[in-house]
C-alpha cells in the first residue's frame, strides 16, 4: 500500500470534489470513484499535509452517496475544499 500526498482537488460547478491529486505525481489526478475504491480496498491511503498537521482523507457516506473528506479543524466543512484547483 502506498501513501499518496494530496495537494490539490478538482471540483465541479456545485463545489463537489471530483478528483484529488498532486500535479507532479504520475497517479494524479485520481478520480473520486477511484480514490474511494483505493481507500476502501486498502490499496492506497491519501493524506493532506497542512502546516499544523497531517490529516488522512477518508470515505464518508452522505445523502447523495460516498465522498472524500478530510478534517483539518473542528468545523463541519470538508477541508479538501481549501486545496488549490487541480
PDB file of N, CA and C in Angstrom:
ATOM      1  N   UNK A   1       0.842  -1.174   0.000  1.00  0.00           N
ATOM      2  CA  UNK A   1       0.000   0.000   0.000  1.00  0.00           C
ATOM      3  C   UNK A   1       0.889   1.239   0.000  1.00  0.00           C
ATOM      4  N   UNK A   2       0.560   2.155  -0.862  1.00  0.00           N
ATOM      5  CA  UNK A   2       1.312   3.404  -0.940  1.00  0.00           C
ATOM      6  C   UNK A   2       0.534   4.533  -0.263  1.00  0.00           C
ATOM      7  N   UNK A   3       1.278   5.429   0.377  1.00  0.00           N
ATOM      8  CA  UNK A   3       0.693   6.656   0.919  1.00  0.00           C
ATOM      9  C   UNK A   3       0.852   7.726  -0.140  1.00  0.00           C
ATOM     10  N   UNK A   4      -0.237   8.381  -0.479  1.00  0.00           N
ATOM     11  CA  UNK A   4      -0.202   9.408  -1.516  1.00  0.00           C
ATOM     12  C   UNK A   4      -0.573  10.757  -0.924  1.00  0.00           C
ATOM     13  N   UNK A   5       0.359  11.694  -1.065  1.00  0.00           N
ATOM     14  CA  UNK A   5       0.114  13.044  -0.562  1.00  0.00           C
ATOM     15  C   UNK A   5      -0.713  13.809  -1.590  1.00  0.00           C
ATOM     16  N   UNK A   6      -1.741  14.470  -1.127  1.00  0.00           N
ATOM     17  CA  UNK A   6      -2.655  15.239  -1.970  1.00  0.00           C
ATOM     18  C   UNK A   6      -2.443  16.721  -1.697  1.00  0.00           C
ATOM     19  N   UNK A   7      -2.236  17.489  -2.762  1.00  0.00           N
ATOM     20  CA  UNK A   7      -2.042  18.935  -2.610  1.00  0.00           C
ATOM     21  C   UNK A   7      -3.118  19.755  -3.319  1.00  0.00           C
ATOM     22  N   UNK A   8      -3.915  19.102  -4.175  1.00  0.00           N
ATOM     23  CA  UNK A   8      -4.923  19.801  -4.971  1.00  0.00           C
ATOM     24  C   UNK A   8      -6.206  18.971  -5.047  1.00  0.00           C
ATOM     25  N   UNK A   9      -7.300  19.649  -5.362  1.00  0.00           N
ATOM     26  CA  UNK A   9      -8.561  18.951  -5.601  1.00  0.00           C
ATOM     27  C   UNK A   9      -9.267  19.593  -6.794  1.00  0.00           C
ATOM     28  N   UNK A  10     -10.047  18.771  -7.478  1.00  0.00           N
ATOM     29  CA  UNK A  10     -10.857  19.262  -8.604  1.00  0.00           C
ATOM     30  C   UNK A  10     -12.307  19.251  -8.142  1.00  0.00           C
ATOM     31  N   UNK A  11     -13.007  20.339  -8.449  1.00  0.00           N
ATOM     32  CA  UNK A  11     -14.387  20.487  -8.018  1.00  0.00           C
ATOM     33  C   UNK A  11     -15.287  20.725  -9.239  1.00  0.00           C
ATOM     34  N   UNK A  12     -16.533  20.280  -9.153  1.00  0.00           N
ATOM     35  CA  UNK A  12     -17.480  20.570 -10.229  1.00  0.00           C
ATOM     36  C   UNK A  12     -18.154  21.917  -9.962  1.00  0.00           C
ATOM     37  N   UNK A  13     -19.127  22.265 -10.791  1.00  0.00           N
ATOM     38  CA  UNK A  13     -19.791  23.570 -10.654  1.00  0.00           C
ATOM     39  C   UNK A  13     -20.504  23.735  -9.322  1.00  0.00           C
ATOM     40  N   UNK A  14     -20.907  22.616  -8.721  1.00  0.00           N
ATOM     41  CA  UNK A  14     -21.595  22.674  -7.432  1.00  0.00           C
ATOM     42  C   UNK A  14     -20.633  22.696  -6.251  1.00  0.00           C
ATOM     43  N   UNK A  15     -19.323  22.595  -6.539  1.00  0.00           N
ATOM     44  CA  UNK A  15     -18.323  22.601  -5.489  1.00  0.00           C
ATOM     45  C   UNK A  15     -18.004  21.227  -4.935  1.00  0.00           C
ATOM     46  N   UNK A  16     -18.569  20.174  -5.542  1.00  0.00           N
ATOM     47  CA  UNK A  16     -18.290  18.809  -5.091  1.00  0.00           C
ATOM     48  C   UNK A  16     -16.923  18.368  -5.594  1.00  0.00           C
ATOM     49  N   UNK A  17     -16.183  17.645  -4.771  1.00  0.00           N
ATOM     50  CA  UNK A  17     -14.866  17.129  -5.145  1.00  0.00           C
ATOM     51  C   UNK A  17     -15.049  16.019  -6.176  1.00  0.00           C
ATOM     52  N   UNK A  18     -14.393  16.151  -7.330  1.00  0.00           N
ATOM     53  CA  UNK A  18     -14.486  15.134  -8.380  1.00  0.00           C
ATOM     54  C   UNK A  18     -13.165  14.399  -8.588  1.00  0.00           C
ATOM     55  N   UNK A  19     -12.069  14.958  -8.099  1.00  0.00           N
ATOM     56  CA  UNK A  19     -10.755  14.313  -8.213  1.00  0.00           C
ATOM     57  C   UNK A  19      -9.816  14.943  -7.191  1.00  0.00           C
ATOM     58  N   UNK A  20      -8.779  14.175  -6.860  1.00  0.00           N
ATOM     59  CA  UNK A  20      -7.730  14.671  -5.967  1.00  0.00           C
ATOM     60  C   UNK A  20      -6.391  14.367  -6.606  1.00  0.00           C
ATOM     61  N   UNK A  21      -5.352  15.068  -6.164  1.00  0.00           N
ATOM     62  CA  UNK A  21      -4.049  14.756  -6.723  1.00  0.00           C
ATOM     63  C   UNK A  21      -2.957  15.711  -6.302  1.00  0.00           C
ATOM     64  N   UNK A  22      -1.802  15.470  -6.891  1.00  0.00           N
ATOM     65  CA  UNK A  22      -0.620  16.303  -6.757  1.00  0.00           C
ATOM     66  C   UNK A  22      -0.044  16.408  -8.157  1.00  0.00           C
ATOM     67  N   UNK A  23      -0.032  17.595  -8.748  1.00  0.00           N
ATOM     68  CA  UNK A  23       0.292  17.735 -10.165  1.00  0.00           C
ATOM     69  C   UNK A  23       1.552  17.016 -10.651  1.00  0.00           C
ATOM     70  N   UNK A  24       2.577  16.873  -9.836  1.00  0.00           N
ATOM     71  CA  UNK A  24       3.823  16.279 -10.330  1.00  0.00           C
ATOM     72  C   UNK A  24       3.860  14.758 -10.208  1.00  0.00           C
ATOM     73  N   UNK A  25       2.804  14.155  -9.665  1.00  0.00           N
ATOM     74  CA  UNK A  25       2.790  12.709  -9.452  1.00  0.00           C
ATOM     75  C   UNK A  25       2.173  11.970 -10.638  1.00  0.00           C
ATOM     76  N   UNK A  26       2.709  10.798 -10.954  1.00  0.00           N
ATOM     77  CA  UNK A  26       2.230  10.014 -12.095  1.00  0.00           C
ATOM     78  C   UNK A  26       0.768   9.577 -11.927  1.00  0.00           C
ATOM     79  N   UNK A  27       0.295   9.427 -10.714  1.00  0.00           N
ATOM     80  CA  UNK A  27      -1.059   8.932 -10.461  1.00  0.00           C
ATOM     81  C   UNK A  27      -2.105  10.038 -10.467  1.00  0.00           C
ATOM     82  N   UNK A  28      -1.663  11.250 -10.578  1.00  0.00           N
ATOM     83  CA  UNK A  28      -2.543  12.411 -10.467  1.00  0.00           C
ATOM     84  C   UNK A  28      -2.990  12.911 -11.836  1.00  0.00           C
ATOM     85  N   UNK A  29      -4.256  13.295 -11.970  1.00  0.00           N
ATOM     86  CA  UNK A  29      -5.313  13.309 -10.969  1.00  0.00           C
ATOM     87  C   UNK A  29      -5.928  11.921 -10.792  1.00  0.00           C
ATOM     88  N   UNK A  30      -6.486  11.705  -9.626  1.00  0.00           N
ATOM     89  CA  UNK A  30      -7.164  10.443  -9.308  1.00  0.00           C
ATOM     90  C   UNK A  30      -8.642  10.768  -9.129  1.00  0.00           C
ATOM     91  N   UNK A  31      -9.484  10.197  -9.973  1.00  0.00           N
ATOM     92  CA  UNK A  31     -10.928  10.448  -9.904  1.00  0.00           C
ATOM     93  C   UNK A  31     -11.475  10.042  -8.546  1.00  0.00           C
ATOM     94  N   UNK A  32     -12.502  10.733  -8.112  1.00  0.00           N
ATOM     95  CA  UNK A  32     -13.116  10.466  -6.806  1.00  0.00           C
ATOM     96  C   UNK A  32     -13.468   8.989  -6.650  1.00  0.00           C
ATOM     97  N   UNK A  33     -14.120   8.398  -7.633  1.00  0.00           N
ATOM     98  CA  UNK A  33     -14.535   6.987  -7.526  1.00  0.00           C
ATOM     99  C   UNK A  33     -13.329   6.061  -7.376  1.00  0.00           C
ATOM    100  N   UNK A  34     -12.249   6.357  -8.092  1.00  0.00           N
ATOM    101  CA  UNK A  34     -11.045   5.528  -7.998  1.00  0.00           C
ATOM    102  C   UNK A  34     -10.367   5.683  -6.637  1.00  0.00           C
ATOM    103  N   UNK A  35     -10.320   6.906  -6.118  1.00  0.00           N
ATOM    104  CA  UNK A  35      -9.719   7.132  -4.804  1.00  0.00           C
ATOM    105  C   UNK A  35     -10.556   6.459  -3.719  1.00  0.00           C
ATOM    106  N   UNK A  36     -11.868   6.523  -3.840  1.00  0.00           N
ATOM    107  CA  UNK A  36     -12.743   5.850  -2.879  1.00  0.00           C
ATOM    108  C   UNK A  36     -12.470   4.346  -2.894  1.00  0.00           C
ATOM    109  N   UNK A  37     -12.374   3.786  -4.070  1.00  0.00           N
ATOM    110  CA  UNK A  37     -12.078   2.357  -4.198  1.00  0.00           C
ATOM    111  C   UNK A  37     -10.718   2.013  -3.589  1.00  0.00           C
ATOM    112  N   UNK A  38      -9.708   2.840  -3.885  1.00  0.00           N
ATOM    113  CA  UNK A  38      -8.365   2.627  -3.321  1.00  0.00           C
ATOM    114  C   UNK A  38      -8.399   2.580  -1.795  1.00  0.00           C
ATOM    115  N   UNK A  39      -9.129   3.508  -1.198  1.00  0.00           N
ATOM    116  CA  UNK A  39      -9.195   3.603   0.262  1.00  0.00           C
ATOM    117  C   UNK A  39      -9.968   2.415   0.834  1.00  0.00           C
ATOM    118  N   UNK A  40     -11.114   2.124   0.257  1.00  0.00           N
ATOM    119  CA  UNK A  40     -11.941   1.040   0.792  1.00  0.00           C
ATOM    120  C   UNK A  40     -11.290  -0.331   0.645  1.00  0.00           C
ATOM    121  N   UNK A  41     -10.563  -0.527  -0.455  1.00  0.00           N
ATOM    122  CA  UNK A  41      -9.888  -1.805  -0.673  1.00  0.00           C
ATOM    123  C   UNK A  41      -8.492  -1.842  -0.051  1.00  0.00           C
ATOM    124  N   UNK A  42      -8.117  -0.740   0.593  1.00  0.00           N
ATOM    125  CA  UNK A  42      -6.809  -0.606   1.252  1.00  0.00           C
ATOM    126  C   UNK A  42      -5.644  -0.793   0.281  1.00  0.00           C
ATOM    127  N   UNK A  43      -5.849  -0.280  -0.916  1.00  0.00           N
ATOM    128  CA  UNK A  43      -4.787  -0.308  -1.925  1.00  0.00           C
ATOM    129  C   UNK A  43      -3.831   0.853  -1.699  1.00  0.00           C
ATOM    130  N   UNK A  44      -4.392   2.037  -1.462  1.00  0.00           N
ATOM    131  CA  UNK A  44      -3.605   3.242  -1.185  1.00  0.00           C
ATOM    132  C   UNK A  44      -4.306   4.044  -0.099  1.00  0.00           C
ATOM    133  N   UNK A  45      -3.522   4.846   0.608  1.00  0.00           N
ATOM    134  CA  UNK A  45      -4.086   5.852   1.502  1.00  0.00           C
ATOM    135  C   UNK A  45      -3.745   7.215   0.910  1.00  0.00           C
ATOM    136  N   UNK A  46      -4.552   8.184   1.224  1.00  0.00           N
ATOM    137  CA  UNK A  46      -4.353   9.552   0.743  1.00  0.00           C
ATOM    138  C   UNK A  46      -4.372  10.472   1.959  1.00  0.00           C
ATOM    139  N   UNK A  47      -3.533  11.498   1.922  1.00  0.00           N
ATOM    140  CA  UNK A  47      -3.479  12.424   3.044  1.00  0.00           C
ATOM    141  C   UNK A  47      -3.142  13.822   2.546  1.00  0.00           C
ATOM    142  N   UNK A  48      -3.440  14.795   3.398  1.00  0.00           N
ATOM    143  CA  UNK A  48      -3.086  16.192   3.150  1.00  0.00           C
ATOM    144  C   UNK A  48      -2.161  16.617   4.279  1.00  0.00           C
ATOM    145  N   UNK A  49      -1.031  17.225   3.926  1.00  0.00           N
ATOM    146  CA  UNK A  49      -0.098  17.749   4.920  1.00  0.00           C
ATOM    147  C   UNK A  49      -0.362  19.243   5.070  1.00  0.00           C
ATOM    148  N   UNK A  50      -1.108  19.603   6.104  1.00  0.00           N
ATOM    149  CA  UNK A  50      -1.377  21.008   6.401  1.00  0.00           C
ATOM    150  C   UNK A  50      -0.186  21.555   7.179  1.00  0.00           C
ATOM    151  N   UNK A  51      -0.045  22.864   7.295  1.00  0.00           N
ATOM    152  CA  UNK A  51       1.073  23.417   8.073  1.00  0.00           C
ATOM    153  C   UNK A  51       1.100  22.911   9.522  1.00  0.00           C
ATOM    154  N   UNK A  52      -0.078  22.732  10.112  1.00  0.00           N
ATOM    155  CA  UNK A  52      -0.117  22.352  11.516  1.00  0.00           C
ATOM    156  C   UNK A  52      -0.174  20.847  11.769  1.00  0.00           C
ATOM    157  N   UNK A  53      -0.610  20.063  10.772  1.00  0.00           N
ATOM    158  CA  UNK A  53      -0.687  18.612  10.970  1.00  0.00           C
ATOM    159  C   UNK A  53      -1.046  17.899   9.666  1.00  0.00           C
ATOM    160  N   UNK A  54      -0.905  16.599   9.716  1.00  0.00           N
ATOM    161  CA  UNK A  54      -1.275  15.739   8.594  1.00  0.00           C
ATOM    162  C   UNK A  54      -2.660  15.154   8.874  1.00  0.00           C
ATOM    163  N   UNK A  55      -3.525  15.132   7.855  1.00  0.00           N
ATOM    164  CA  UNK A  55      -4.843  14.527   8.023  1.00  0.00           C
ATOM    165  C   UNK A  55      -5.090  13.516   6.910  1.00  0.00           C
ATOM    166  N   UNK A  56      -5.642  12.384   7.290  1.00  0.00           N
ATOM    167  CA  UNK A  56      -5.973  11.339   6.334  1.00  0.00           C
ATOM    168  C   UNK A  56      -7.250  11.715   5.588  1.00  0.00           C
ATOM    169  N   UNK A  57      -7.305  11.359   4.323  1.00  0.00           N
ATOM    170  CA  UNK A  57      -8.537  11.504   3.550  1.00  0.00           C
ATOM    171  C   UNK A  57      -9.322  10.219   3.766  1.00  0.00           C
ATOM    172  N   UNK A  58     -10.588  10.367   4.073  1.00  0.00           N
ATOM    173  CA  UNK A  58     -11.406   9.191   4.341  1.00  0.00           C
ATOM    174  C   UNK A  58     -12.661   9.214   3.477  1.00  0.00           C
ATOM    175  N   UNK A  59     -13.326   8.084   3.434  1.00  0.00           N
ATOM    176  CA  UNK A  59     -14.566   7.939   2.671  1.00  0.00           C
ATOM    177  C   UNK A  59     -15.727   8.102   3.635  1.00  0.00           C
ATOM    178  N   UNK A  60     -16.684   8.934   3.251  1.00  0.00           N
ATOM    179  CA  UNK A  60     -17.861   9.201   4.073  1.00  0.00           C
ATOM    180  C   UNK A  60     -19.096   8.920   3.226  1.00  0.00           C
ATOM    181  N   UNK A  61     -20.103   8.341   3.843  1.00  0.00           N
ATOM    182  CA  UNK A  61     -21.384   8.131   3.158  1.00  0.00           C
ATOM    183  C   UNK A  61     -22.307   9.293   3.487  1.00  0.00           C
ATOM    184  N   UNK A  62     -22.749   9.985   2.436  1.00  0.00           N
ATOM    185  CA  UNK A  62     -23.635  11.128   2.611  1.00  0.00           C
ATOM    186  C   UNK A  62     -24.983  10.879   1.975  1.00  0.00           C
ATOM    187  N   UNK A  63     -25.810  11.888   1.966  1.00  0.00           N
ATOM    188  CA  UNK A  63     -27.167  11.775   1.422  1.00  0.00           C
ATOM    189  C   UNK A  63     -27.168  11.445  -0.067  1.00  0.00           C
ATOM    190  N   UNK A  64     -26.123  11.862  -0.776  1.00  0.00           N
ATOM    191  CA  UNK A  64     -26.065  11.620  -2.223  1.00  0.00           C
ATOM    192  C   UNK A  64     -25.029  10.559  -2.587  1.00  0.00           C
ATOM    193  N   UNK A  65     -24.541   9.824  -1.615  1.00  0.00           N
ATOM    194  CA  UNK A  65     -23.566   8.768  -1.881  1.00  0.00           C
ATOM    195  C   UNK A  65     -22.252   9.014  -1.168  1.00  0.00           C
ATOM    196  N   UNK A  66     -21.263   8.236  -1.552  1.00  0.00           N
ATOM    197  CA  UNK A  66     -19.945   8.328  -0.916  1.00  0.00           C
ATOM    198  C   UNK A  66     -19.172   9.527  -1.446  1.00  0.00           C
ATOM    199  N   UNK A  67     -18.366  10.112  -0.561  1.00  0.00           N
ATOM    200  CA  UNK A  67     -17.499  11.208  -0.968  1.00  0.00           C
ATOM    201  C   UNK A  67     -16.224  11.189  -0.137  1.00  0.00           C
ATOM    202  N   UNK A  68     -15.247  11.978  -0.578  1.00  0.00           N
ATOM    203  CA  UNK A  68     -13.951  12.075   0.094  1.00  0.00           C
ATOM    204  C   UNK A  68     -13.963  13.258   1.049  1.00  0.00           C
ATOM    205  N   UNK A  69     -13.317  13.076   2.195  1.00  0.00           N
ATOM    206  CA  UNK A  69     -13.325  14.138   3.200  1.00  0.00           C
ATOM    207  C   UNK A  69     -12.055  14.067   4.034  1.00  0.00           C
ATOM    208  N   UNK A  70     -11.632  15.230   4.491  1.00  0.00           N
ATOM    209  CA  UNK A  70     -10.580  15.314   5.496  1.00  0.00           C
ATOM    210  C   UNK A  70     -10.963  16.408   6.472  1.00  0.00           C
ATOM    211  N   UNK A  71     -10.594  16.236   7.712  1.00  0.00           N
ATOM    212  CA  UNK A  71     -10.956  17.191   8.760  1.00  0.00           C
ATOM    213  C   UNK A  71      -9.703  17.800   9.352  1.00  0.00           C
ATOM    214  N   UNK A  72      -9.457  19.018   8.962  1.00  0.00           N
ATOM    215  CA  UNK A  72      -8.276  19.758   9.428  1.00  0.00           C
ATOM    216  C   UNK A  72      -8.527  20.429  10.769  1.00  0.00           C
ATOM    217  N   UNK A  73      -9.778  20.754  11.000  1.00  0.00           N
ATOM    218  CA  UNK A  73     -10.126  21.544  12.186  1.00  0.00           C
ATOM    219  C   UNK A  73     -11.447  21.046  12.760  1.00  0.00           C
ATOM    220  N   UNK A  74     -12.019  21.808  13.658  1.00  0.00           N
ATOM    221  CA  UNK A  74     -13.252  21.387  14.332  1.00  0.00           C
ATOM    222  C   UNK A  74     -14.522  21.854  13.643  1.00  0.00           C
ATOM    223  N   UNK A  75     -14.436  22.334  12.408  1.00  0.00           N
ATOM    224  CA  UNK A  75     -15.626  22.756  11.684  1.00  0.00           C
ATOM    225  C   UNK A  75     -16.261  21.545  11.001  1.00  0.00           C
ATOM    226  N   UNK A  76     -17.469  21.720  10.522  1.00  0.00           N
ATOM    227  CA  UNK A  76     -18.153  20.628   9.830  1.00  0.00           C
ATOM    228  C   UNK A  76     -17.877  20.626   8.330  1.00  0.00           C
ATOM    229  N   UNK A  77     -17.153  21.604   7.845  1.00  0.00           N
ATOM    230  CA  UNK A  77     -16.896  21.677   6.406  1.00  0.00           C
ATOM    231  C   UNK A  77     -15.753  20.754   6.006  1.00  0.00           C
ATOM    232  N   UNK A  78     -15.802  20.336   4.742  1.00  0.00           N
ATOM    233  CA  UNK A  78     -14.784  19.448   4.196  1.00  0.00           C
ATOM    234  C   UNK A  78     -13.564  20.275   3.823  1.00  0.00           C
ATOM    235  N   UNK A  79     -12.446  20.013   4.438  1.00  0.00           N
ATOM    236  CA  UNK A  79     -11.249  20.818   4.193  1.00  0.00           C
ATOM    237  C   UNK A  79     -10.570  20.535   2.857  1.00  0.00           C
ATOM    238  N   UNK A  80     -11.017  19.520   2.110  1.00  0.00           N
ATOM    239  CA  UNK A  80     -10.500  19.342   0.752  1.00  0.00           C
ATOM    240  C   UNK A  80     -10.901  20.530  -0.113  1.00  0.00           C
ATOM    241  N   UNK A  81     -11.962  21.215   0.273  1.00  0.00           N
ATOM    242  CA  UNK A  81     -12.400  22.418  -0.457  1.00  0.00           C
ATOM    243  C   UNK A  81     -11.364  23.530  -0.375  1.00  0.00           C
ATOM    244  N   UNK A  82     -10.497  23.497   0.630  1.00  0.00           N
ATOM    245  CA  UNK A  82      -9.487  24.539   0.812  1.00  0.00           C
ATOM    246  C   UNK A  82      -8.266  24.369  -0.100  1.00  0.00           C
ATOM    247  N   UNK A  83      -8.135  23.208  -0.726  1.00  0.00           N
ATOM    248  CA  UNK A  83      -6.964  22.965  -1.573  1.00  0.00           C
ATOM    249  C   UNK A  83      -7.090  23.705  -2.898  1.00  0.00           C
ATOM    250  N   UNK A  84      -5.956  24.066  -3.506  1.00  0.00           N
ATOM    251  CA  UNK A  84      -5.992  24.721  -4.818  1.00  0.00           C
ATOM    252  C   UNK A  84      -6.614  23.792  -5.858  1.00  0.00           C
ATOM    253  N   UNK A  85      -7.117  24.381  -6.920  1.00  0.00           N
ATOM    254  CA  UNK A  85      -7.728  23.607  -8.006  1.00  0.00           C
ATOM    255  C   UNK A  85      -6.699  22.795  -8.774  1.00  0.00           C
ATOM    256  N   UNK A  86      -7.117  21.615  -9.128  1.00  0.00           N
ATOM    257  CA  UNK A  86      -6.284  20.688  -9.871  1.00  0.00           C
ATOM    258  C   UNK A  86      -6.521  20.862 -11.359  1.00  0.00           C
TER     259      UNK A  86
END
